């Protein structure tokens, strides 16, 4: 008779990636896709595949940025340095790939994308950090 915990991670990720890190990565992917979707809605009402065409360079940048987090062993849910590395890595690599593939790099797009990605990728981490800090102070009182 074997005993397994009901909250044990799946065998595919056990020992490789903590569950919270997968959730944090999924939040970042969500925001990149939201960015691409909102751009499609604002400028192009074409097929849904347009979202992937917009998103793929930023998703590549996101994966590279997350590889840096893993290599440096930085906590992924912290605004500094993880949030800033993810934000700038996603933005710089994404824009570089867009430029290399001949996609547009209009000044307005550059500004909107750096602001959106910064607010979301650093923002959710700042919120989590503040919430955890507030909770720990309440428990200490």
Coordinates of C-alpha atoms in Angstrom, one line a residue:
X1 CA 0.0 0.0 0.0
X2 CA 1.6 3.2 -1.1
X3 CA 0.8 6.6 0.3
X4 CA 0.8 9.6 -2.0
X5 CA -0.1 13.1 -1.1
X6 CA -3.1 14.5 -2.9
X7 CA -1.3 17.8 -3.6
X8 CA 1.9 16.1 -5.0
X9 CA 3.0 17.6 -8.3
X10 CA 2.5 15.6 -11.5
X11 CA 5.3 13.2 -12.4
X12 CA 6.1 15.2 -15.5
X13 CA 7.1 18.2 -13.5
X14 CA 8.1 16.7 -10.2
X15 CA 11.6 17.8 -9.2
X16 CA 12.0 19.9 -12.3
X17 CA 9.8 23.0 -11.9
X18 CA 7.9 24.1 -8.7
X19 CA 4.2 24.5 -9.3
X20 CA 4.3 28.2 -8.3
X21 CA 6.9 28.8 -11.0
X22 CA 4.6 27.2 -13.7
X23 CA 1.8 29.5 -12.5
X24 CA 4.1 32.5 -12.7
X25 CA 5.2 31.6 -16.2
X26 CA 1.6 31.1 -17.2
X27 CA 0.7 34.6 -15.9
X28 CA 3.5 36.1 -18.0
X29 CA 2.3 34.1 -21.1
X30 CA -1.2 35.3 -20.5
X31 CA -0.1 39.0 -20.4
X32 CA 1.9 38.6 -23.7
X33 CA -1.1 37.0 -25.3
X34 CA -3.4 39.7 -23.9
X35 CA -1.0 42.3 -25.4
X36 CA -1.1 40.7 -28.8
X37 CA -4.9 40.2 -28.6
X38 CA -5.5 43.8 -27.7
X39 CA -3.2 45.0 -30.5
X40 CA -5.2 42.8 -33.0
X41 CA -8.5 44.2 -31.7
X42 CA -7.2 47.8 -32.0
X43 CA -5.6 47.6 -35.4
X44 CA -6.5 44.4 -37.3
X45 CA -9.8 42.5 -37.1
X46 CA -8.2 39.6 -39.1
X47 CA -8.1 36.0 -38.1
X48 CA -7.2 34.9 -34.7
X49 CA -3.8 33.6 -36.0
X50 CA -2.8 37.3 -36.1
X51 CA -2.5 37.1 -32.3
X52 CA 0.1 34.4 -32.6
X53 CA 1.9 36.4 -35.4
X54 CA 2.1 39.4 -33.0
X55 CA 2.9 37.3 -29.9
X56 CA 5.6 34.8 -31.0
X57 CA 8.6 37.2 -30.9
X58 CA 7.6 38.3 -27.4
X59 CA 7.0 34.7 -26.3
X60 CA 10.5 33.8 -27.4
X61 CA 11.9 36.7 -25.4
X62 CA 9.8 35.6 -22.5
X63 CA 11.3 32.1 -22.6
X64 CA 14.8 33.5 -22.8
X65 CA 14.2 35.8 -19.9
X66 CA 12.8 32.9 -17.8
X67 CA 15.9 30.9 -18.7
X68 CA 18.0 33.7 -17.2
X69 CA 15.8 33.6 -14.0
X70 CA 16.4 29.9 -13.7
X71 CA 20.1 30.2 -14.4
X72 CA 20.5 33.0 -11.8
X73 CA 18.0 31.2 -9.4
X74 CA 16.1 34.4 -8.9
X75 CA 12.6 34.1 -7.3
X76 CA 10.3 34.5 -10.3
X77 CA 7.5 36.3 -8.3
X78 CA 9.7 39.2 -7.2
X79 CA 9.4 42.5 -9.0
X80 CA 13.2 43.0 -8.6
X81 CA 15.2 41.6 -10.3
X82 CA 13.0 38.9 -11.8
X83 CA 10.1 41.2 -13.0
X84 CA 12.5 43.7 -14.6
X85 CA 14.5 40.9 -16.3
X86 CA 11.4 39.3 -17.7
X87 CA 9.9 42.6 -18.8
X88 CA 13.0 43.9 -20.5
X89 CA 14.1 40.5 -21.9
X90 CA 10.6 40.0 -23.4
X91 CA 10.5 43.5 -24.8
X92 CA 14.1 43.7 -26.2
X93 CA 14.2 40.2 -27.7
X94 CA 10.6 40.6 -29.0
X95 CA 11.3 43.9 -30.7
X96 CA 14.6 42.5 -32.1
X97 CA 12.9 39.6 -33.6
X98 CA 10.1 41.8 -35.0
X99 CA 12.8 44.0 -36.6
X100 CA 14.7 41.0 -38.0
X101 CA 11.5 39.5 -39.6
X102 CA 10.4 42.8 -41.1
X103 CA 7.5 43.4 -38.8
X104 CA 6.6 47.0 -37.9
X105 CA 8.5 48.9 -35.3
X106 CA 6.5 52.1 -35.2
X107 CA 7.4 54.5 -32.4
X108 CA 3.9 54.3 -30.9
X109 CA 4.1 50.5 -30.9
X110 CA 7.5 50.7 -29.2
X111 CA 6.1 53.0 -26.4
X112 CA 2.8 51.2 -25.9
X113 CA 4.5 47.8 -25.8
X114 CA 7.2 48.7 -23.2
X115 CA 4.6 50.4 -21.0
X116 CA 2.1 47.5 -21.2
X117 CA 4.7 44.8 -20.7
X118 CA 6.2 46.7 -17.8
X119 CA 2.9 47.4 -16.1
X120 CA 1.8 43.8 -16.3
X121 CA 5.0 41.8 -15.8
X122 CA 6.4 44.0 -13.1
X123 CA 3.0 45.0 -11.8
X124 CA 1.6 41.5 -10.9
X125 CA 4.9 40.7 -9.1
X126 CA 4.7 44.0 -7.2
X127 CA 1.2 43.2 -6.1
X128 CA 2.1 39.7 -5.0
X129 CA 5.1 41.0 -3.1
X130 CA 3.1 43.7 -1.3
X131 CA 0.3 41.2 -0.5
X132 CA 2.7 38.7 1.0
X133 CA 4.4 41.4 3.0
X134 CA 1.1 42.7 4.3
X135 CA 0.0 39.2 5.3
X136 CA 3.3 38.5 7.1
X137 CA 3.0 41.7 9.0
X138 CA -0.6 41.0 10.0
X139 CA 0.4 37.5 11.2
X140 CA 3.3 39.0 13.2
X141 CA 0.9 41.4 15.0

